[in-house]
Tab-separated table of C-alpha atoms in Angstrom:
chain	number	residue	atom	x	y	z
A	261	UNK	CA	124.168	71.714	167.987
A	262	UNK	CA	124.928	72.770	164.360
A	263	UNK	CA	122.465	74.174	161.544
A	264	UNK	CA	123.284	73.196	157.851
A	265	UNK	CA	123.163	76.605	156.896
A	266	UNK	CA	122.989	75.448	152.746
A	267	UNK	CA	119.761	74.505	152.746
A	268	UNK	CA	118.546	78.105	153.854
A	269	UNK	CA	119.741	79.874	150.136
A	270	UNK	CA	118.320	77.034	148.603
A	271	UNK	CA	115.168	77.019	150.453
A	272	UNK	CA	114.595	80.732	149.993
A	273	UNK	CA	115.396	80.926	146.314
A	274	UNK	CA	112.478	78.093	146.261
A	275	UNK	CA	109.447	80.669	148.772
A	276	UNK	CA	110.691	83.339	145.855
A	277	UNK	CA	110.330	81.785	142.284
A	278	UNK	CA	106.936	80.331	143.370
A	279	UNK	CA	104.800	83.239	143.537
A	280	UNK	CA	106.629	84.893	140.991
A	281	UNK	CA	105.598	82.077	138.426
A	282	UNK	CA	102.214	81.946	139.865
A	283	UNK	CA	101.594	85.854	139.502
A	284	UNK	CA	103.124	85.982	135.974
A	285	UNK	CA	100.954	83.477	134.846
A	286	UNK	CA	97.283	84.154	136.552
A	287	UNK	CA	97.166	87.506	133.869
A	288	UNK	CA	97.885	85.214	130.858
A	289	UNK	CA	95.181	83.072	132.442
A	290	UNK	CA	92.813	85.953	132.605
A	291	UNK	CA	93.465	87.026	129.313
A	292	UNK	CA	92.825	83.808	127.522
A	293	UNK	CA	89.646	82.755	130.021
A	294	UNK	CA	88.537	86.400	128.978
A	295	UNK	CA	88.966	85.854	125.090
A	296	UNK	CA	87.204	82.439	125.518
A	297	UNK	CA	84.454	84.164	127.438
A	298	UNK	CA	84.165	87.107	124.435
A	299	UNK	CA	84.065	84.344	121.560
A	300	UNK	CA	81.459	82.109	123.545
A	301	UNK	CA	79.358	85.240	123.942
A	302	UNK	CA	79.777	86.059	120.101
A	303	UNK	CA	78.707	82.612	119.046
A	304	UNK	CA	75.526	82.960	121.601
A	305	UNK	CA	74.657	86.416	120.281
A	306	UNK	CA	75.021	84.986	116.342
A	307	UNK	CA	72.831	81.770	117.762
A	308	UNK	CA	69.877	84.215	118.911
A	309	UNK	CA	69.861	86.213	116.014
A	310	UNK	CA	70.129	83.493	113.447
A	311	UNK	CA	67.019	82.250	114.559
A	312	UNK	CA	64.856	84.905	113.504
A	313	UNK	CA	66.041	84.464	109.645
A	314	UNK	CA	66.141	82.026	107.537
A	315	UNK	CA	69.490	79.307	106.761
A	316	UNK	CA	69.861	81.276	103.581
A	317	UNK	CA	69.699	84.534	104.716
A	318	UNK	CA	71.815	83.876	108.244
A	319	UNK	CA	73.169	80.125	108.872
A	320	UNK	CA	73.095	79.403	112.557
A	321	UNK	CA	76.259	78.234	114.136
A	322	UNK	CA	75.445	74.598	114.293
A	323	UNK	CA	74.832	74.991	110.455
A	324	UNK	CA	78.334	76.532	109.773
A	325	UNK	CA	79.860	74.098	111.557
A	326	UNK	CA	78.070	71.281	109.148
A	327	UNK	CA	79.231	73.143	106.497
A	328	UNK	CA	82.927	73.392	107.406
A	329	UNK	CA	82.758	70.025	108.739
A	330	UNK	CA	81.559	68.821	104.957
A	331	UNK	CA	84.165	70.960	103.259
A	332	UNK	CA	87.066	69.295	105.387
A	333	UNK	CA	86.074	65.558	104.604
A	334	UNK	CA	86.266	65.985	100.624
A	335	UNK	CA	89.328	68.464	100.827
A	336	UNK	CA	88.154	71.989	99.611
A	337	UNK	CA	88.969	73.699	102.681
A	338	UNK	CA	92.306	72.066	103.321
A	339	UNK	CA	93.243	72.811	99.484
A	340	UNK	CA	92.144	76.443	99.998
A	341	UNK	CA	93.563	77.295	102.875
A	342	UNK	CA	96.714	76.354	100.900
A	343	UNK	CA	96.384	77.899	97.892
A	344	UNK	CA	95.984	81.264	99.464
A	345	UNK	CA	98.474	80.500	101.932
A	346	UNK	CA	101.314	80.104	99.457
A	347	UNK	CA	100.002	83.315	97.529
A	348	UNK	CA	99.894	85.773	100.456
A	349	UNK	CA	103.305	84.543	101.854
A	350	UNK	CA	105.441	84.471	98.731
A	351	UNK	CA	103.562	88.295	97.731
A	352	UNK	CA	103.778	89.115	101.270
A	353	UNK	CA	107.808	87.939	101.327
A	354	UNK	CA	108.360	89.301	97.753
A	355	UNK	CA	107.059	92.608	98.854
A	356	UNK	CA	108.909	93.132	102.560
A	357	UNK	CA	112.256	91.938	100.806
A	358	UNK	CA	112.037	94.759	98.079
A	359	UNK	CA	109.864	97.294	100.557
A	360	UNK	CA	112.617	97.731	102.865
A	361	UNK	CA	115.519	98.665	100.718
A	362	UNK	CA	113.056	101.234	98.760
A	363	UNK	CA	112.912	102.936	101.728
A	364	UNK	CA	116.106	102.837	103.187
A	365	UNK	CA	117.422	104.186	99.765
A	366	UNK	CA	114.528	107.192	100.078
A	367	UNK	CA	115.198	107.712	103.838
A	368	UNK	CA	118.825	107.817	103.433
A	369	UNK	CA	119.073	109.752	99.735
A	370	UNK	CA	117.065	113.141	99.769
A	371	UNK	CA	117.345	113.043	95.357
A	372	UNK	CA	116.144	109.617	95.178
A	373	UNK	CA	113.090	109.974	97.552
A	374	UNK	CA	112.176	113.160	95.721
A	375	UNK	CA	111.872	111.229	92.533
A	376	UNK	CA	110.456	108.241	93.807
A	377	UNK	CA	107.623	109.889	95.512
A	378	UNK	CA	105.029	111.021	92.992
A	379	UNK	CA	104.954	107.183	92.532
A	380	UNK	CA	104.996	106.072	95.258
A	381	UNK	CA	101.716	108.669	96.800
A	382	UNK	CA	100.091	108.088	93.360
A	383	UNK	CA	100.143	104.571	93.193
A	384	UNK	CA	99.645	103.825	97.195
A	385	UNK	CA	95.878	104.799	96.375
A	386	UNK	CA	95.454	102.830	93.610
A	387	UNK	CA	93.408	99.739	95.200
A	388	UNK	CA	94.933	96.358	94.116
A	389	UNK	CA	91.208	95.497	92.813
A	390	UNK	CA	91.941	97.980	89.851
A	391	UNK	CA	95.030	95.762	88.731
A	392	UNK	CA	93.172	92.831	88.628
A	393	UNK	CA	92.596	92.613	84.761
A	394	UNK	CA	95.668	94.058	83.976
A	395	UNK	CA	97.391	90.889	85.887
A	396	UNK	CA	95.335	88.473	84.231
A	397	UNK	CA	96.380	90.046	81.072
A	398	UNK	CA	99.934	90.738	81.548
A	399	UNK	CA	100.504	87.803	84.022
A	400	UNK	CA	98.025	85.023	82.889
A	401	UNK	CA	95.075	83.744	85.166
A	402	UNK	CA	97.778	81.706	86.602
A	403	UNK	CA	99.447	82.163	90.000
A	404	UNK	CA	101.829	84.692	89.038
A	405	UNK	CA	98.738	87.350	88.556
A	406	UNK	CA	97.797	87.014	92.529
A	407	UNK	CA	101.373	86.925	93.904
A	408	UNK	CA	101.904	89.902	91.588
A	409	UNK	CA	98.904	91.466	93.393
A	410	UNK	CA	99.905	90.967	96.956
A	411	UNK	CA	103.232	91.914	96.414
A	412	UNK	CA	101.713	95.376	95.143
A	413	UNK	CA	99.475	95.578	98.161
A	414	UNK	CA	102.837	95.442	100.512
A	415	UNK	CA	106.099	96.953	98.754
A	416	UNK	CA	103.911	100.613	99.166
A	417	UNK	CA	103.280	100.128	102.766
A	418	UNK	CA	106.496	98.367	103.841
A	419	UNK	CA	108.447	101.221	102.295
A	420	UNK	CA	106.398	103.982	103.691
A	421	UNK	CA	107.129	102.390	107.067
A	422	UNK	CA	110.510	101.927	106.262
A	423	UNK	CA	110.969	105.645	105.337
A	424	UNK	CA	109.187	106.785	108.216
A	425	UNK	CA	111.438	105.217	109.950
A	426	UNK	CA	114.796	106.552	108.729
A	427	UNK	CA	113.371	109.980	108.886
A	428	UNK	CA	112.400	109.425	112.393
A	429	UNK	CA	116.206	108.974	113.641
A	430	UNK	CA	116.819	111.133	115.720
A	431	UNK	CA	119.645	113.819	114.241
A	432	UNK	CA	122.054	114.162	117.387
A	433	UNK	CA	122.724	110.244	117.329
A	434	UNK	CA	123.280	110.636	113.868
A	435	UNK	CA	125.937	113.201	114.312
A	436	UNK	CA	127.450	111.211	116.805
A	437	UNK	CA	128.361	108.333	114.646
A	438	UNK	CA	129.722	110.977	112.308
A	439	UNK	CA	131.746	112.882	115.111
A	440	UNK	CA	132.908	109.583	115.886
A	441	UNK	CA	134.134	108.525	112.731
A	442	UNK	CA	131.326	106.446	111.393
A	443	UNK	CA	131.480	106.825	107.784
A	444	UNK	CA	127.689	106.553	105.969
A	445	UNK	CA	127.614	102.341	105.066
A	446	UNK	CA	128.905	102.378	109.245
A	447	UNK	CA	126.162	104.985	110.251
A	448	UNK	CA	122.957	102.903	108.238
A	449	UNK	CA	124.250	99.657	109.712
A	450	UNK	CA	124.789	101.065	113.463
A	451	UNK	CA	122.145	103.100	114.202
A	452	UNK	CA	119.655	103.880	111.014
A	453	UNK	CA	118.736	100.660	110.133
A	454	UNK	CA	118.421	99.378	114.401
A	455	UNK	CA	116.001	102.229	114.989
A	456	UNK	CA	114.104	101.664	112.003
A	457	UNK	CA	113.517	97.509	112.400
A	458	UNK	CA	110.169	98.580	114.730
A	459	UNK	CA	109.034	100.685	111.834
A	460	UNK	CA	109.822	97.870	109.641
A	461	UNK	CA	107.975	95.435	111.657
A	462	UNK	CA	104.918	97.022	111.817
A	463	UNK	CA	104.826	97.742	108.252
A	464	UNK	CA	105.129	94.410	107.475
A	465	UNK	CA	101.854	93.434	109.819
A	466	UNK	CA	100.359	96.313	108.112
A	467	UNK	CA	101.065	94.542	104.441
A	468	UNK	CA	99.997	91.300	105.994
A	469	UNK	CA	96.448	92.656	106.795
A	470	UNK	CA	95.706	94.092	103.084
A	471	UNK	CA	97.083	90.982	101.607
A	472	UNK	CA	94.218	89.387	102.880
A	473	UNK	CA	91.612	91.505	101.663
A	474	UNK	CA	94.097	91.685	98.185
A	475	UNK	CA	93.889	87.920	97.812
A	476	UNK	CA	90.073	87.815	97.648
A	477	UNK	CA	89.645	89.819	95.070
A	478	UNK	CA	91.990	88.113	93.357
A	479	UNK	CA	90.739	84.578	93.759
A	480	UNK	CA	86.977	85.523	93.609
A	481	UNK	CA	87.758	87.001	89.691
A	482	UNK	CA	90.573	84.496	88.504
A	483	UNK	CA	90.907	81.387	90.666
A	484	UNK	CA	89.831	77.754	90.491
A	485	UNK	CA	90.972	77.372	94.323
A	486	UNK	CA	91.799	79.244	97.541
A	487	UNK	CA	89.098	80.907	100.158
A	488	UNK	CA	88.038	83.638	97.884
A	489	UNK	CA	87.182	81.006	95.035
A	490	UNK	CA	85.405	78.939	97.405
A	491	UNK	CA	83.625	82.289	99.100
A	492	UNK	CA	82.183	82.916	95.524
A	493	UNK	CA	82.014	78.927	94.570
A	494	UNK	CA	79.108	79.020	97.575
A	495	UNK	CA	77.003	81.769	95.376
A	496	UNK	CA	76.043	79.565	93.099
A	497	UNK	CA	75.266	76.242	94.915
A	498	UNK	CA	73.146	78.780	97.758
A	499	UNK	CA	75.911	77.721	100.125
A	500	UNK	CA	75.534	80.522	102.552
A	501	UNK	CA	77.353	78.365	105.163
A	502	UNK	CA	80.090	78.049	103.089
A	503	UNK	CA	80.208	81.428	102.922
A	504	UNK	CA	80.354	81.971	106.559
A	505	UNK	CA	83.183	79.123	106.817
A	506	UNK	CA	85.809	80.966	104.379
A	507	UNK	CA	84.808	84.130	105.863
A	508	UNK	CA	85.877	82.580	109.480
A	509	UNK	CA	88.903	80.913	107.924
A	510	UNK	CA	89.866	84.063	106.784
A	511	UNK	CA	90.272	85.725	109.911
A	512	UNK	CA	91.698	82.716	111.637
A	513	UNK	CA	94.244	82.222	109.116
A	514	UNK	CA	95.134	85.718	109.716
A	515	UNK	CA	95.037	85.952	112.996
A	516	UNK	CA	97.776	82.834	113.073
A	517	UNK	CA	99.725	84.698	110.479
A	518	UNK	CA	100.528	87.919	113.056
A	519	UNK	CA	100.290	85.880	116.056
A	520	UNK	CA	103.504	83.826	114.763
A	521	UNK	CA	104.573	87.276	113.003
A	522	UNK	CA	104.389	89.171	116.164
A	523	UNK	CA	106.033	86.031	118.214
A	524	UNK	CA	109.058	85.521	116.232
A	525	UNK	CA	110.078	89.130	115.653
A	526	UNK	CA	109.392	90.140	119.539
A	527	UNK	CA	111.718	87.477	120.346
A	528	UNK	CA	114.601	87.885	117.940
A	529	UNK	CA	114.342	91.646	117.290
A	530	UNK	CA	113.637	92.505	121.389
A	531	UNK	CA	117.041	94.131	121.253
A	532	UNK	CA	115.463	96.732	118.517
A	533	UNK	CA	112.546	97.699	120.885
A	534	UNK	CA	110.178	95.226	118.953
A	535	UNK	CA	107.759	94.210	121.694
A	536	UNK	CA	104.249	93.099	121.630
């Protein structure tokens, strides 16, 4: 009598990956049937209390969804979400692309960061909302005057990050590189600028979050689209719904934002220590 002996690896290898998979994915599960659970509760909660005031005051649920329901079919909604989509990503990009050199170049050059930063602490608490005419005047009511705006609200932050992180590296690698051989264009490429990509990365979701709360400042004084012009649009029609619904896209939008943010960089920057 002989036993195919091949089937046993395979057969094994098949009792093994099975639970894996299945434990692996019952915590995702709980997490999501947990955040569905928290949101259904929220809406409940905002159900009971709207009842107690009037439509004005507090729109129910049912009434916001009417309202967002009635700004998708003519196209407001749809158009805003893309005007202030295209303004907080091309600030946003503007911003990160000029952020991080800044502070590389203050990290790595002890003259240069001296100089730079009385700006850079004076300015960094200067709210964007305090620019606002100055863009319009400068810039024009045009788009230029918001993207100018975000990309104030991030090149501070993203640099500050970025500097923290150069200063952060620790010294003994950094003699290494130099014992080594490494001269200083080898020693920022090889092991400043790795360690500092996690700084980097939170910076930038740092930026992303103000250029939210940038944007509607900037839409609600010069805009004829976007969520911030339609938040203030609802004022004068007594569109408290409305209100609601931009106020919800808003935090969905940004949510999506630093959900793909924090998906694309844990993947392609894992090596860096960028996990989320």
């Amino acid at each position: 009598m002989s036993v195919d002996l091949r089937a046993v690896p395979e057969k094994t290898s098949r009792d093994t990956t099975g639970p894996a998979r299945r434990r692996t994915s019952r915590p995702r599960l709980t997490r999501i049937g947990l955040s569905a659970l928290s949101v259904l509760l929220g809406v409940v909660i905002w159900d009971l209390v709207s009842r107690n005031y009037t439509a004005f005051f507090l729109p129910s649920p049912l009434l916001t969804w009417r309202g967002a329901v009635e700004l998708i079919q003519d196209g407001t909604l749809a158009s805003s979400i893309s005007a202030s989509s295209t303004r907080i990503l091309t600030g946003w990009a503007l911003g990160v692309v000029i952020g991080v050199p800044v502070g590389l170049l203050m990290g790595c050059v002890p003259w240069l960061r001296l100089m730079l930063d009385p700006y850079i602490q004076f300015f960094r608490f200067v709210p964007p909302i305090a620019f606002v005419t100055l863009a319009i005047i400068w810039l024009g009511p045009g788009e230029a005057s918001k993207i100018a705006l975000i990309f104030y609200t991030t090149v501070f932050i993203v640099a500050l990050n970025t500097l923290a992180g150069v200063l952060s590296v620790d010294e003994l690698r950094l003699r290494a590189a130099r014992a080594l051989g490494a001269n200083a264009v080898r020693t920022l490429a090889s092991v400043v600028l790795p360690s500092t990509v996690p700084h980097v990365v939170t910076g930038a979701r740092l930026a992303m979050g103000n250029s939210f709360l940038t944007i509607v400042s900037a839409e609600i004084v010069a805009a004829q689209s976007g969520l911030g012009s339609l938040i203030w649009t609802a004022r004068n029609y007594a569109k408290t719904e409305w209100v609601f619904v931009g106020i919800i896209t808003l935090g969905l939008l940004g949510y999506l934002f630093d959900w793909i943010l924090r998906a694309v960089t844990s993947r392609t920057l894992r090596r860096y220590g960028v996990t989320f």
